[in-house]
CSV table of C-alpha atoms in Angstrom, one decimal:
chain,number,residue,atom,x,y,z
Y,263,MET,CA,-23.2,-5.5,1.7
Y,264,ASP,CA,-20.7,-3.6,3.9
Y,265,THR,CA,-17.7,-2.6,1.8
Y,266,THR,CA,-15.9,-0.5,4.4
Y,267,ILE,CA,-12.2,-1.2,4.6
Y,268,THR,CA,-11.1,-1.5,8.2
Y,269,VAL,CA,-7.6,-0.2,9.0
Y,270,ILE,CA,-5.2,-0.3,11.9
Y,271,LEU,CA,-2.5,2.4,12.0
Y,272,VAL,CA,0.9,1.4,13.5
Y,273,GLU,CA,3.1,4.6,13.6
Y,274,ASP,CA,5.1,5.8,16.6
Y,275,HIS,CA,5.2,9.5,15.6
Y,276,THR,CA,2.0,10.9,17.0
Y,277,ILE,CA,1.9,14.0,14.7
Y,278,PHE,CA,2.4,11.8,11.6
Y,279,ARG,CA,-0.2,9.3,12.8
Y,280,THR,CA,-2.7,12.2,13.3
Y,281,GLY,CA,-2.0,13.4,9.8
Y,282,LEU,CA,-2.8,9.9,8.5
Y,283,LYS,CA,-6.1,9.9,10.4
Y,284,VAL,CA,-7.1,13.3,8.9
Y,285,ILE,CA,-6.4,11.9,5.4
Y,286,LEU,CA,-8.3,8.7,5.9
Y,287,ALA,CA,-11.2,10.4,7.7
Y,288,ASP,CA,-12.2,12.0,4.4
Y,289,GLU,CA,-12.7,8.5,2.9
Y,290,PRO,CA,-16.2,7.1,3.8
Y,291,ALA,CA,-15.1,3.6,2.6
Y,292,ILE,CA,-12.2,3.5,5.1
Y,293,SER,CA,-12.6,3.1,8.8
Y,294,ILE,CA,-9.7,3.3,11.3
Y,295,VAL,CA,-10.5,0.8,14.0
Y,296,ALA,CA,-7.4,1.1,16.1
Y,297,GLU,CA,-4.0,2.8,16.3
Y,298,THR,CA,-0.7,2.3,18.2
Y,299,GLY,CA,2.8,3.5,18.2
Y,300,ARG,CA,4.3,0.1,19.2
Y,301,GLY,CA,4.9,-3.0,17.1
Y,302,GLY,CA,4.1,-5.4,19.9
Y,303,GLU,CA,0.8,-3.9,20.6
Y,304,SER,CA,-0.1,-4.1,16.9
Y,305,LEU,CA,-0.4,-7.9,17.1
Y,306,GLU,CA,-2.8,-7.6,20.0
Y,307,LEU,CA,-4.9,-5.0,18.1
Y,308,ALA,CA,-4.9,-7.2,15.0
Y,309,ARG,CA,-6.2,-10.2,16.9
Y,310,ARG,CA,-8.9,-8.1,18.5
Y,311,HIS,CA,-10.1,-6.2,15.4
Y,312,ARG,CA,-9.1,-8.5,12.5
Y,313,PRO,CA,-8.6,-5.5,10.2
Y,314,ASP,CA,-8.6,-5.6,6.4
Y,315,VAL,CA,-5.4,-3.6,6.2
Y,316,VAL,CA,-2.6,-2.8,8.7
Y,317,ILE,CA,-0.6,0.3,7.8
Y,318,MET,CA,2.8,-0.4,9.4
Y,319,ASP,CA,5.9,1.7,10.0
Y,320,ILE,CA,9.2,-0.1,10.2
Y,321,SER,CA,11.1,1.9,12.8
Y,322,LEU,CA,9.2,1.2,16.0
Y,323,PRO,CA,10.5,1.5,19.6
Y,324,ASP,CA,9.8,-2.1,20.8
Y,325,LEU,CA,9.4,-4.4,17.8
Y,326,ASP,CA,10.4,-3.5,14.3
Y,327,GLY,CA,7.7,-3.4,11.7
Y,328,ILE,CA,9.0,-6.2,9.6
Y,329,GLU,CA,8.9,-8.7,12.5
Y,330,ALA,CA,5.5,-7.4,13.5
Y,331,VAL,CA,4.3,-8.1,10.0
Y,332,ARG,CA,5.6,-11.7,10.2
Y,333,ARG,CA,3.8,-12.3,13.6
Y,334,ILE,CA,0.5,-10.7,12.4
Y,335,LEU,CA,0.4,-12.7,9.2
Y,336,ALA,CA,1.4,-15.9,10.9
Y,337,GLU,CA,-1.9,-15.7,12.9
Y,338,LEU,CA,-4.0,-13.6,10.5
Y,339,PRO,CA,-2.9,-14.5,6.9
Y,340,GLU,CA,-6.0,-12.8,5.4
Y,341,THR,CA,-4.8,-9.4,6.7
Y,342,ARG,CA,-3.2,-7.2,4.1
Y,343,VAL,CA,-0.2,-5.1,5.2
Y,344,LEU,CA,0.9,-1.8,3.7
Y,345,MET,CA,4.3,-0.6,4.9
Y,346,LEU,CA,4.7,3.2,5.2
Y,347,SER,CA,8.3,4.1,6.0
Y,348,MET,CA,11.0,6.7,5.5
Y,349,HIS,CA,13.4,3.9,4.4
Y,350,ASN,CA,13.9,3.6,0.7
Y,351,GLU,CA,16.7,1.1,0.6
Y,352,PRO,CA,15.7,-1.8,-1.8
Y,353,GLU,CA,17.0,-4.4,0.7
Y,354,ILE,CA,14.6,-3.1,3.4
Y,355,VAL,CA,11.7,-3.0,1.0
Y,356,CYS,CA,12.3,-6.5,-0.2
Y,357,ALA,CA,12.6,-7.7,3.4
Y,358,ALA,CA,9.2,-6.2,4.2
Y,359,LEU,CA,7.7,-7.8,1.1
Y,360,SER,CA,9.3,-11.2,1.9
Y,361,ALA,CA,7.8,-11.0,5.4
Y,362,GLY,CA,4.4,-10.8,3.7
Y,363,ALA,CA,3.6,-7.1,3.2
Y,364,LEU,CA,1.7,-6.5,0.0
Y,365,GLY,CA,2.6,-2.8,-0.3
Y,366,TYR,CA,5.4,-0.4,0.5
Y,367,LEU,CA,5.1,3.4,0.4
Y,368,LEU,CA,7.4,6.2,1.4
Y,369,LYS,CA,6.3,8.7,4.0
Y,370,ASP,CA,6.6,11.6,1.6
Y,371,CYS,CA,4.0,10.0,-0.7
Y,372,ALA,CA,0.9,12.0,-1.8
Y,373,SER,CA,-2.4,11.2,-0.1
Y,374,ASP,CA,-3.7,9.9,-3.4
Y,375,GLU,CA,-0.9,7.4,-3.6
Y,376,LEU,CA,-1.7,6.3,0.0
Y,377,LEU,CA,-5.3,5.7,-0.9
Y,378,GLU,CA,-4.4,3.9,-4.1
Y,379,GLY,CA,-2.0,1.7,-2.1
Y,380,ILE,CA,-4.8,0.7,0.4
Y,381,ARG,CA,-7.2,-0.1,-2.4
Y,382,THR,CA,-4.6,-2.1,-4.3
Y,383,VAL,CA,-3.6,-4.3,-1.4
Y,384,MET,CA,-7.2,-4.9,-0.7
Y,385,ARG,CA,-7.4,-6.5,-4.1
Y,386,ASP,CA,-4.5,-8.8,-3.0
Y,387,GLU,CA,-2.2,-7.0,-5.5
Y,388,LEU,CA,1.4,-5.8,-4.9
Y,389,PHE,CA,1.8,-2.0,-4.6
Y,390,ILE,CA,5.2,-0.3,-4.4
Y,391,SER,CA,5.9,3.4,-4.4
Y,392,ARG,CA,6.6,4.6,-7.9
Y,393,HIS,CA,9.7,6.4,-6.7
Y,394,ILE,CA,11.5,3.2,-5.7
Y,395,ALA,CA,9.8,0.6,-7.8
Y,396,GLY,CA,12.6,0.3,-10.4
Y,397,ALA,CA,15.3,-0.2,-7.8
Y,398,VAL,CA,13.2,-2.6,-5.8
Y,399,VAL,CA,12.4,-4.7,-8.9
Y,400,ARG,CA,16.0,-5.0,-9.8
Y,401,ASN,CA,16.9,-6.1,-6.3
Y,402,LEU,CA,13.9,-8.4,-5.8
Y,403,MET,CA,14.1,-10.2,-9.1
Y,404,GLY,CA,17.9,-10.9,-9.1
Y,405,LEU,CA,18.8,-9.7,-12.6
Y,406,THR,CA,22.2,-11.4,-12.4
Y,407,VAL,CA,20.4,-14.7,-13.1
Y,408,ASP,CA,21.3,-16.1,-16.5
Y,409,PRO,CA,18.1,-16.2,-18.6
Y,410,ALA,CA,19.3,-19.4,-20.2
Y,411,ASP,CA,19.5,-21.0,-16.7
Y,412,GLN,CA,15.7,-21.3,-16.1
Y,413,THR,CA,14.5,-23.3,-13.2
Y,414,ALA,CA,12.3,-26.2,-14.2
Y,415,LEU,CA,8.8,-26.5,-12.7
Y,416,PRO,CA,8.4,-30.3,-12.5
Y,417,THR,CA,6.2,-30.2,-9.4
Y,418,LEU,CA,3.6,-27.8,-10.8
Y,419,SER,CA,0.7,-28.8,-13.1
Y,420,PRO,CA,0.1,-26.8,-16.2
Y,421,ARG,CA,-2.8,-25.1,-14.6
Y,422,GLU,CA,-0.9,-24.3,-11.4
Y,423,THR,CA,1.9,-22.8,-13.6
Y,424,GLN,CA,-0.7,-20.6,-15.3
Y,425,VAL,CA,-2.0,-19.4,-11.9
Y,426,LEU,CA,1.6,-18.7,-10.7
Y,427,LYS,CA,2.4,-16.7,-13.8
Y,428,MET,CA,-0.7,-14.6,-13.5
Y,429,LEU,CA,-0.2,-14.0,-9.8
Y,430,ALA,CA,3.3,-12.8,-10.5
Y,431,GLN,CA,2.0,-10.5,-13.2
Y,432,GLY,CA,-0.3,-8.8,-10.6
Y,433,SER,CA,-3.6,-10.5,-11.2
Y,434,ASN,CA,-6.0,-11.2,-8.3
Y,435,ASN,CA,-8.0,-14.4,-7.9
Y,436,LYS,CA,-11.1,-13.0,-9.6
Y,437,GLU,CA,-9.1,-11.8,-12.6
Y,438,ILE,CA,-7.4,-15.2,-12.9
Y,439,ALA,CA,-10.7,-17.0,-12.7
Y,440,TRP,CA,-12.2,-14.9,-15.5
Y,441,HIS,CA,-9.2,-15.2,-17.8
Y,442,LEU,CA,-8.9,-19.0,-17.3
Y,443,GLY,CA,-12.7,-19.6,-17.3
Y,444,ILE,CA,-12.7,-21.3,-13.9
Y,445,SER,CA,-14.3,-20.5,-10.6
Y,446,VAL,CA,-12.6,-18.3,-7.9
Y,447,LYS,CA,-12.7,-21.3,-5.6
Y,448,THR,CA,-10.8,-23.4,-8.1
Y,449,VAL,CA,-8.2,-20.6,-8.4
Y,450,GLU,CA,-7.9,-20.5,-4.6
Y,451,THR,CA,-7.2,-24.2,-4.6
Y,452,HIS,CA,-4.6,-24.0,-7.3
Y,453,ARG,CA,-3.0,-21.0,-5.5
Y,454,ALA,CA,-2.8,-23.0,-2.2
Y,455,GLN,CA,-1.2,-25.9,-4.1
Y,456,VAL,CA,1.4,-23.6,-5.6
Y,457,THR,CA,2.4,-22.1,-2.3
Y,458,ARG,CA,2.5,-25.5,-0.6
Y,459,LYS,CA,4.6,-27.1,-3.3
Y,460,LEU,CA,7.0,-24.2,-3.6
Y,461,ASN,CA,6.9,-23.3,0.1
Y,462,LEU,CA,6.6,-19.7,-1.0
Y,463,HIS,CA,3.8,-17.8,0.7
Y,464,SER,CA,4.2,-14.1,-0.2
Y,465,ILE,CA,3.4,-12.5,-3.5
Y,466,ALA,CA,7.0,-11.1,-3.6
Y,467,ASP,CA,8.5,-14.6,-3.3
Y,468,LEU,CA,6.2,-16.1,-5.9
Y,469,THR,CA,7.1,-13.2,-8.3
Y,470,ARG,CA,10.8,-13.7,-7.8
Y,471,TYR,CA,10.4,-17.4,-8.4
Y,472,ALA,CA,8.4,-16.8,-11.6
Y,473,ILE,CA,11.1,-14.4,-12.8
Y,474,ARG,CA,14.0,-16.8,-12.1
Y,475,SER,CA,12.0,-19.6,-13.7
Y,476,GLY,CA,11.5,-17.6,-16.9
Y,477,LEU,CA,7.8,-17.5,-16.6
Y,478,ILE,CA,7.7,-13.7,-16.8
Y,479,SER,CA,10.1,-11.0,-17.8
Y,480,PRO,CA,11.6,-8.7,-15.1
Y,481,GLU,CA,10.4,-5.5,-16.8
């Protein structure tokens, strides 16, 4: 079975993009299938190649990376997006995650962290640069919410609530299936029901909802 991770690079600085290619070229399990310096073109390339992962900058000359993420995932929801940016402001990170990105790294990250980020989002898990994770969590989870004022979950079944909680804690579909003793297909069905009922489609939004509902602690 082919386990190669296909990647598209979206970065407008040619020198930096070349550096990324050098790093990833040493990884036999990763294959760069396309590259561009423009956000608009990234959508065309994603349609053509249907990559596993798109590594996306935010500051692009024609279409900003966050809007590019929205457009790509609207057409190709199975694609994982890992943002790689110089911006470390929590508001920008949260906007990228809410758009559907599964990961966010700073451009001064080590190559090992980049590779870890790619592997993590491939497991459908959230990955945030360790240097900004604390600030992002505080912003994303809304720590001003009164813990006593927990949102009720009347529309979710007990099993759907379990799946939501485990997704928010970072578990992927296979891990949830193993823990609950059900099939991966059943987990996928429950996950689809949760996103439909709550109208929340990104892991970041589901996690924020779980925090505000008291299902998990914002640690």
